Amino acid sequence: MKPIDRVMATEKGKLKNPFDYKDPKIAEEGHKIYMGLSCNGCHGGGGGGGMCPPLTNETWVYGGDDDTLFRLITLGSQELQKNGYSRKGQEGVVGPMPPYKDLIDDETKLWKAIAWIRTVWKGREEKINW
Ligand code: HEC
């Protein structure tokens, strides 16, 4: 299924990554997908940021759970906010996240990329909500 169809078919808050980010094979595939989609151009090859917010720190602009990240990447930040998600955190760099709904043909790719993002995150364990 395409990510956008999954977003449309699923109630708010209910999207959950079916992959285990602790599986190094999944994470490696996810990193390739992340690079292939040029996410690194804005977030850096290791997710540490640069032009855009880091994916490695404890601040999540809209929330760090699977549901929010899947929707954010699919819809982009402007469309996400029209769907009832609001800004909670503030990163040093502010700008819109572009939508990926036309660039990702299969939801499993997006979930693997999100799985990889979990592996580069450097926050405290008690902050994990995924
Ligand atoms: C053109 C630059 C750009 C590209 C390319 C891009 N992003 Fe983003 N991304 C952003 C910006 C800007 C934000 C912050 C949005 C905001 O503050 O509303 C963001 C936010 C995020 C967040 C939330 C970060 C946080 O701290 O809350 C994640 C996760 C994310 N992007 C993942 C991705 C992934 C995965 C890809 C590739 C599929 C990608 N991004 C491609 C610019 C980009």
mmCIF file of C-alpha atoms and ligand atoms in Angstrom:
data_model
loop_
_atom_site.group_PDB
_atom_site.id
_atom_site.type_symbol
_atom_site.label_atom_id
_atom_site.label_comp_id
_atom_site.label_asym_id
_atom_site.label_seq_id
_atom_site.Cartn_x
_atom_site.Cartn_y
_atom_site.Cartn_z
ATOM 1 C CA MET A 1 0.000 0.000 0.000
ATOM 2 C CA LYS A 2 1.172 3.553 -0.628
ATOM 3 C CA PRO A 3 1.910 5.603 2.501
ATOM 4 C CA ILE A 4 -0.792 8.122 1.616
ATOM 5 C CA ASP A 5 -3.436 5.381 1.334
ATOM 6 C CA ARG A 6 -2.351 4.003 4.694
ATOM 7 C CA VAL A 7 -2.579 7.478 6.240
ATOM 8 C CA MET A 8 -6.084 7.947 4.847
ATOM 9 C CA ALA A 9 -7.209 4.499 6.004
ATOM 10 C CA THR A 10 -5.914 4.758 9.564
ATOM 11 C CA GLU A 11 -7.354 6.600 12.527
ATOM 12 C CA LYS A 12 -5.219 9.314 14.075
ATOM 13 C CA GLY A 13 -2.664 7.927 16.514
ATOM 14 C CA LYS A 14 -2.911 4.329 15.314
ATOM 15 C CA LEU A 15 -0.040 3.927 12.846
ATOM 16 C CA LYS A 16 2.653 1.615 14.181
ATOM 17 C CA ASN A 17 5.914 0.434 12.655
ATOM 18 C CA PRO A 18 5.644 -3.299 11.813
ATOM 19 C CA PHE A 19 9.456 -3.588 11.641
ATOM 20 C CA ASP A 20 11.886 -4.056 14.510
ATOM 21 C CA TYR A 21 14.448 -1.265 14.444
ATOM 22 C CA LYS A 22 16.763 -3.377 16.579
ATOM 23 C CA ASP A 23 17.228 -5.712 13.616
ATOM 24 C CA PRO A 24 20.421 -4.415 11.952
ATOM 25 C CA LYS A 25 19.278 -5.628 8.529
ATOM 26 C CA ILE A 26 16.124 -3.523 8.714
ATOM 27 C CA ALA A 27 18.078 -0.500 9.896
ATOM 28 C CA GLU A 28 20.614 -0.859 7.105
ATOM 29 C CA GLU A 29 17.903 -1.119 4.471
ATOM 30 C CA GLY A 30 16.210 1.867 6.052
ATOM 31 C CA HIS A 31 19.363 3.941 5.802
ATOM 32 C CA LYS A 32 19.685 3.116 2.092
ATOM 33 C CA ILE A 33 16.097 4.177 1.547
ATOM 34 C CA TYR A 34 16.712 7.386 3.507
ATOM 35 C CA MET A 35 19.706 8.193 1.316
ATOM 36 C CA GLY A 36 17.862 7.158 -1.845
ATOM 37 C CA LEU A 37 15.071 9.615 -1.059
ATOM 38 C CA SER A 38 17.630 12.387 -0.436
ATOM 39 C CA CYS A 39 16.499 12.914 3.145
ATOM 40 C CA ASN A 40 20.194 13.396 3.875
ATOM 41 C CA GLY A 41 20.225 16.582 1.790
ATOM 42 C CA CYS A 42 18.332 18.285 4.591
ATOM 43 C CA HIS A 43 18.824 16.117 7.675
ATOM 44 C CA GLY A 44 22.389 14.918 7.072
ATOM 45 C CA GLY A 45 23.620 11.422 6.204
ATOM 46 C CA GLY A 46 23.669 10.391 9.856
ATOM 47 C CA GLY A 47 20.434 12.247 10.697
ATOM 48 C CA GLY A 48 22.328 14.849 12.698
ATOM 49 C CA GLY A 49 20.737 17.786 10.910
ATOM 50 C CA GLY A 50 22.438 20.589 9.097
ATOM 51 C CA MET A 51 20.069 22.685 7.048
ATOM 52 C CA CYS A 52 17.130 21.085 8.859
ATOM 53 C CA PRO A 53 16.276 19.701 12.296
ATOM 54 C CA PRO A 54 18.354 16.822 13.633
ATOM 55 C CA LEU A 55 16.574 13.486 13.963
ATOM 56 C CA THR A 56 18.946 12.421 16.710
ATOM 57 C CA ASN A 57 17.995 14.680 19.615
ATOM 58 C CA GLU A 58 15.148 14.627 22.130
ATOM 59 C CA THR A 59 13.228 17.486 20.541
ATOM 60 C CA TRP A 60 10.466 16.347 18.197
ATOM 61 C CA VAL A 61 8.622 19.152 16.471
ATOM 62 C CA TYR A 62 5.246 17.363 16.260
ATOM 63 C CA GLY A 63 5.972 14.314 18.432
ATOM 64 C CA GLY A 64 8.323 11.392 18.004
ATOM 65 C CA ASP A 65 5.901 8.462 17.922
ATOM 66 C CA ASP A 66 5.529 6.255 14.838
ATOM 67 C CA ASP A 67 2.137 7.660 13.915
ATOM 68 C CA THR A 68 3.294 11.273 13.840
ATOM 69 C CA LEU A 69 6.521 10.620 11.921
ATOM 70 C CA PHE A 70 4.818 8.464 9.284
ATOM 71 C CA ARG A 71 2.210 11.161 8.684
ATOM 72 C CA LEU A 72 4.720 14.015 8.774
ATOM 73 C CA ILE A 73 6.922 12.447 6.104
ATOM 74 C CA THR A 74 3.955 11.410 3.947
ATOM 75 C CA LEU A 75 1.966 14.640 4.159
ATOM 76 C CA GLY A 76 4.672 17.206 4.831
ATOM 77 C CA SER A 77 4.478 19.571 7.767
ATOM 78 C CA GLN A 78 1.901 21.950 6.308
ATOM 79 C CA GLU A 79 -0.627 19.257 5.430
ATOM 80 C CA LEU A 80 0.071 17.498 8.731
ATOM 81 C CA GLN A 81 -0.996 20.579 10.645
ATOM 82 C CA LYS A 82 -4.240 20.746 8.664
ATOM 83 C CA ASN A 83 -4.904 17.219 9.911
ATOM 84 C CA GLY A 84 -4.967 18.116 13.568
ATOM 85 C CA TYR A 85 -1.302 17.689 14.490
ATOM 86 C CA SER A 86 0.356 20.693 16.046
ATOM 87 C CA ARG A 87 3.814 21.941 16.786
ATOM 88 C CA LYS A 88 4.995 20.912 20.238
ATOM 89 C CA GLY A 89 8.730 21.345 20.046
ATOM 90 C CA GLN A 90 10.974 23.960 18.579
ATOM 91 C CA GLU A 91 14.199 23.105 16.791
ATOM 92 C CA GLY A 92 16.898 25.613 15.882
ATOM 93 C CA VAL A 93 15.934 25.516 12.214
ATOM 94 C CA VAL A 94 12.363 26.221 11.230
ATOM 95 C CA GLY A 95 10.880 25.527 7.830
ATOM 96 C CA PRO A 96 8.382 23.255 6.125
ATOM 97 C CA MET A 97 9.087 19.556 5.688
ATOM 98 C CA PRO A 98 8.142 18.611 2.102
ATOM 99 C CA PRO A 99 5.520 15.913 1.469
ATOM 100 C CA TYR A 100 6.771 12.518 0.268
ATOM 101 C CA LYS A 101 3.425 11.056 -0.718
ATOM 102 C CA ASP A 102 4.267 11.053 -4.425
ATOM 103 C CA LEU A 103 7.835 9.859 -3.947
ATOM 104 C CA ILE A 104 7.366 6.701 -1.869
ATOM 105 C CA ASP A 105 5.463 3.920 -3.607
ATOM 106 C CA ASP A 106 5.359 1.431 -0.749
ATOM 107 C CA GLU A 107 4.704 1.998 2.953
ATOM 108 C CA THR A 108 7.254 -0.650 3.956
ATOM 109 C CA LYS A 109 10.018 1.632 2.633
ATOM 110 C CA LEU A 110 8.906 4.490 4.812
ATOM 111 C CA TRP A 111 8.645 2.253 7.875
ATOM 112 C CA LYS A 112 12.187 0.987 7.303
ATOM 113 C CA ALA A 113 13.494 4.540 7.002
ATOM 114 C CA ILE A 114 11.744 5.395 10.276
ATOM 115 C CA ALA A 115 13.264 2.249 11.836
ATOM 116 C CA TRP A 116 16.711 3.527 10.880
ATOM 117 C CA ILE A 117 15.925 6.935 12.410
ATOM 118 C CA ARG A 118 15.298 5.118 15.720
ATOM 119 C CA THR A 119 18.832 3.724 15.622
ATOM 120 C CA VAL A 120 20.526 7.120 15.301
ATOM 121 C CA TRP A 121 18.452 8.758 18.017
ATOM 122 C CA LYS A 122 20.530 9.657 21.051
ATOM 123 C CA GLY A 123 17.988 10.616 23.689
ATOM 124 C CA ARG A 124 17.234 9.118 27.071
ATOM 125 C CA GLU A 125 15.464 5.785 27.267
ATOM 126 C CA GLU A 126 12.578 7.155 29.340
ATOM 127 C CA LYS A 127 11.681 9.483 26.450
ATOM 128 C CA ILE A 128 11.014 6.613 24.043
ATOM 129 C CA ASN A 129 7.352 6.401 23.013
ATOM 130 C CA TRP A 130 7.726 4.037 20.056
HETATM 131 C C1 HEC B 1 13.896 20.065 1.850
HETATM 132 C C2 HEC B 1 14.416 19.616 3.125
HETATM 133 C C3 HEC B 1 13.890 18.320 3.700
HETATM 134 C C4 HEC B 1 13.925 17.055 3.142
HETATM 135 C C5 HEC B 1 14.419 16.648 1.771
HETATM 136 C C6 HEC B 1 13.416 16.166 4.161
HETATM 137 N N1 HEC B 1 13.076 16.865 5.282
HETATM 138 FE FE1 HEC B 1 12.421 16.096 7.024
HETATM 139 N N2 HEC B 1 12.138 17.962 7.781
HETATM 140 C C7 HEC B 1 12.481 19.126 7.127
HETATM 141 C C8 HEC B 1 12.097 20.261 7.964
HETATM 142 C C9 HEC B 1 12.309 21.719 7.628
HETATM 143 C C10 HEC B 1 11.515 19.715 9.129
HETATM 144 C C11 HEC B 1 10.896 20.496 10.291
HETATM 145 C C12 HEC B 1 9.464 20.836 9.954
HETATM 146 C C13 HEC B 1 8.845 21.850 10.885
HETATM 147 O O1 HEC B 1 9.536 22.402 11.750
HETATM 148 O O2 HEC B 1 7.628 22.058 10.737
HETATM 149 C C14 HEC B 1 11.584 18.271 8.995
HETATM 150 C C15 HEC B 1 11.182 17.374 9.950
HETATM 151 C C16 HEC B 1 11.415 16.016 9.896
HETATM 152 C C17 HEC B 1 11.226 15.090 10.994
HETATM 153 C C18 HEC B 1 10.832 15.479 12.406
HETATM 154 C C19 HEC B 1 12.070 16.015 13.113
HETATM 155 C C20 HEC B 1 11.845 16.523 14.511
HETATM 156 O O3 HEC B 1 12.830 16.898 15.163
HETATM 157 O O4 HEC B 1 10.700 16.555 14.962
HETATM 158 C C21 HEC B 1 11.526 13.847 10.533
HETATM 159 C C22 HEC B 1 11.480 12.547 11.317
HETATM 160 C C23 HEC B 1 11.902 13.982 9.150
HETATM 161 N N3 HEC B 1 11.840 15.299 8.799
HETATM 162 C C24 HEC B 1 12.258 12.920 8.342
HETATM 163 C C25 HEC B 1 12.569 13.054 6.983
HETATM 164 C C26 HEC B 1 12.758 11.932 6.101
HETATM 165 C C27 HEC B 1 12.695 10.467 6.497
HETATM 166 C C28 HEC B 1 13.005 12.451 4.866
HETATM 167 C C29 HEC B 1 13.172 11.722 3.561
HETATM 168 C C30 HEC B 1 12.097 10.815 3.223
HETATM 169 C C31 HEC B 1 13.020 13.917 5.010
HETATM 170 N N4 HEC B 1 12.723 14.232 6.298
HETATM 171 C C32 HEC B 1 13.295 14.798 3.994
HETATM 172 C C33 HEC B 1 13.089 19.219 5.907
HETATM 173 C C34 HEC B 1 13.337 18.177 5.037
#
